[in-house]
Amino acid sequence: MSGSIPLVAVVAMAENRVIGRNGSMPWSIPSDLKRYRRLTMGKPMIMGRKTLQSIGRVLDGRDTIVLTRQDHAPFEGARLAATPQAALEIAASCAASRGADEIVIAGGEEIYRLFFDKLERLYVSEVAAAPEGDARFPTIDPATFEPVHSEGPVRHGRDSAATRFTIYRRIAATR
């Protein structure tokens, strides 16, 4: 696995667990993108090829590890991993070299599902909307994860919806 560096998910999720539609987010919430930057800065991020393509570039100040069956990265600077284990090994190495305290699982749906049983914490922006979508975040089981911090809901100037930010911690007895 990732050794002693915890795996965390960072996600914006609608009330119906939708996280995407046709390769993009079905909302525009600039204030949440700022939070995403704060939560991920300086950390390795594991994501799928389609998620990276929807972002449109490798994000500055973070290591981007793309879990894909393809043999080339969609953008220069992304590191390829053919298996979840390889992605974790690359991320652990990046985290050690950066001094990062977490490895971020950054989506999409399939990537979240692959790593869900290994996640220590979930950083969830709960979007006050229920849009149509073709990608969903896994169900957060209250027997597995407990909320340890929550703030909001808030909606800033250009946000298309309000968000409530919640941090969930894996309950130790479920490991």
C-alpha positions as semicolon CSV with decimal commas, in nm:
position;residue;x (nm);y (nm);z (nm)
1;M;0,000;0,000;0,000
2;S;0,122;0,356;0,063
3;G;0,314;0,270;0,380
4;S;0,233;0,507;0,662
5;I;0,113;0,790;0,437
6;P;-0,267;0,799;0,455
7;L;-0,481;0,777;0,143
8;V;-0,755;1,037;0,125
9;A;-1,026;1,120;-0,126
10;V;-1,105;1,477;-0,224
11;V;-1,440;1,503;-0,402
12;A;-1,727;1,736;-0,485
13;M;-2,046;1,532;-0,483
14;A;-2,410;1,625;-0,540
15;E;-2,696;1,514;-0,312
16;N;-2,751;1,215;-0,545
17;R;-2,376;1,124;-0,531
18;V;-2,320;1,254;-0,888
19;I;-1,961;1,369;-0,944
20;G;-1,963;1,411;-1,322
21;R;-2,153;1,426;-1,646
22;N;-2,005;1,376;-1,993
23;G;-1,650;1,422;-1,865
24;S;-1,706;1,738;-1,664
25;M;-1,858;1,859;-1,339
26;P;-2,227;1,951;-1,370
27;W;-2,179;2,272;-1,169
28;S;-1,948;2,569;-1,142
29;I;-1,827;2,639;-0,788
30;P;-1,510;2,854;-0,794
31;S;-1,495;2,872;-0,413
32;D;-1,477;2,492;-0,396
33;L;-1,199;2,481;-0,658
34;K;-0,997;2,706;-0,425
35;R;-1,058;2,461;-0,139
36;Y;-0,954;2,173;-0,369
37;R;-0,628;2,354;-0,443
38;R;-0,559;2,406;-0,070
39;L;-0,635;2,041;0,012
40;T;-0,420;1,896;-0,267
41;M;-0,126;2,137;-0,291
42;G;0,211;1,968;-0,243
43;K;0,060;1,619;-0,250
44;P;0,066;1,336;-0,500
45;M;-0,270;1,284;-0,669
46;I;-0,387;0,958;-0,823
47;M;-0,652;0,998;-1,090
48;G;-0,783;0,835;-1,402
49;R;-0,699;0,947;-1,755
50;K;-1,049;1,087;-1,817
51;T;-1,031;1,294;-1,497
52;L;-0,698;1,443;-1,602
53;Q;-0,833;1,515;-1,949
54;S;-1,136;1,691;-1,796
55;I;-0,900;1,909;-1,588
56;G;-0,711;1,986;-1,907
57;R;-0,359;2,000;-1,764
58;V;-0,128;1,874;-1,491
59;L;-0,193;2,085;-1,181
60;D;0,097;2,292;-1,051
61;G;0,260;2,208;-0,718
62;R;0,127;1,851;-0,717
63;D;0,240;1,520;-0,859
64;T;-0,015;1,375;-1,100
65;I;-0,021;0,996;-1,122
66;V;-0,254;0,869;-1,394
67;L;-0,389;0,517;-1,357
68;T;-0,450;0,410;-1,716
69;R;-0,420;0,121;-1,958
70;Q;-0,274;0,358;-2,217
71;D;0,100;0,381;-2,276
72;H;0,123;0,760;-2,295
73;A;0,021;1,044;-2,068
74;P;-0,243;1,287;-2,193
75;F;-0,030;1,581;-2,070
76;E;0,342;1,632;-2,017
77;G;0,441;1,597;-1,653
78;A;0,187;1,328;-1,566
79;R;0,328;0,998;-1,441
80;L;0,170;0,680;-1,572
81;A;0,073;0,378;-1,364
82;A;-0,070;0,060;-1,516
83;T;-0,200;-0,088;-1,188
84;P;-0,338;0,046;-0,859
85;Q;-0,032;-0,095;-0,678
86;A;0,205;0,081;-0,918
87;A;0,011;0,407;-0,867
88;L;0,046;0,371;-0,489
89;E;0,419;0,303;-0,516
90;I;0,477;0,607;-0,737
91;A;0,261;0,823;-0,508
92;A;0,445;0,702;-0,195
93;S;0,777;0,788;-0,356
94;C;0,651;1,134;-0,459
95;A;0,506;1,193;-0,110
96;A;0,836;1,098;0,053
97;S;1,036;1,330;-0,173
98;R;0,794;1,620;-0,113
99;G;0,738;1,553;0,257
100;A;0,365;1,522;0,188
101;D;0,141;1,395;0,469
102;E;-0,131;1,247;0,243
103;I;-0,181;1,082;-0,094
104;V;-0,492;1,214;-0,270
105;I;-0,729;0,994;-0,466
106;A;-0,877;1,246;-0,708
107;G;-1,126;1,052;-0,920
108;G;-1,315;0,966;-1,125
109;E;-1,573;0,707;-1,025
110;E;-1,370;0,398;-1,112
111;I;-1,057;0,529;-0,936
112;Y;-1,252;0,616;-0,620
113;R;-1,401;0,264;-0,620
114;L;-1,061;0,098;-0,669
115;F;-0,914;0,269;-0,362
116;F;-1,225;0,316;-0,144
117;D;-1,142;0,034;0,100
118;K;-0,796;0,186;0,161
119;L;-0,908;0,545;0,227
120;E;-0,841;0,689;0,573
121;R;-1,026;1,019;0,523
122;L;-1,279;1,170;0,285
123;Y;-1,282;1,545;0,213
124;V;-1,629;1,591;0,069
125;S;-1,782;1,906;-0,072
126;E;-2,151;1,821;-0,072
127;V;-2,314;2,021;-0,352
128;A;-2,672;2,133;-0,283
129;A;-2,805;2,006;-0,615
130;A;-2,915;1,679;-0,775
131;P;-2,801;1,701;-1,138
132;E;-2,814;1,429;-1,399
133;G;-2,481;1,253;-1,424
134;D;-2,295;0,946;-1,541
135;A;-2,034;0,925;-1,264
136;R;-2,107;0,879;-0,894
137;F;-1,908;0,869;-0,572
138;P;-1,944;0,548;-0,368
139;T;-2,194;0,545;-0,082
140;I;-2,042;0,670;0,244
141;D;-2,144;0,405;0,499
142;P;-2,186;0,557;0,849
143;A;-2,066;0,226;0,994
144;T;-1,735;0,278;0,809
145;F;-1,683;0,655;0,805
146;E;-1,776;0,912;1,069
147;P;-1,794;1,287;1,014
148;V;-1,531;1,469;1,221
149;H;-1,569;1,822;1,083
150;S;-1,839;2,005;0,890
151;E;-1,889;2,361;0,774
152;G;-2,154;2,533;0,567
153;P;-2,360;2,528;0,368
154;V;-2,216;2,834;0,198
155;R;-2,255;2,983;-0,146
156;H;-2,014;3,248;-0,265
157;G;-2,062;3,502;-0,544
158;R;-2,014;3,303;-0,866
159;D;-2,100;2,957;-0,725
160;S;-2,385;2,783;-0,906
161;A;-2,483;2,599;-0,585
162;A;-2,414;2,601;-0,212
163;T;-2,176;2,348;-0,063
164;R;-2,133;2,189;0,277
165;F;-1,777;2,072;0,342
166;T;-1,741;1,760;0,556
167;I;-1,436;1,560;0,660
168;Y;-1,502;1,191;0,728
169;R;-1,263;0,960;0,912
170;R;-1,255;0,585;0,875
171;I;-1,376;0,421;1,197
172;A;-1,086;0,213;1,327
173;A;-1,299;-0,096;1,406
174;T;-1,377;-0,147;1,035
175;R;-1,021;-0,213;0,922
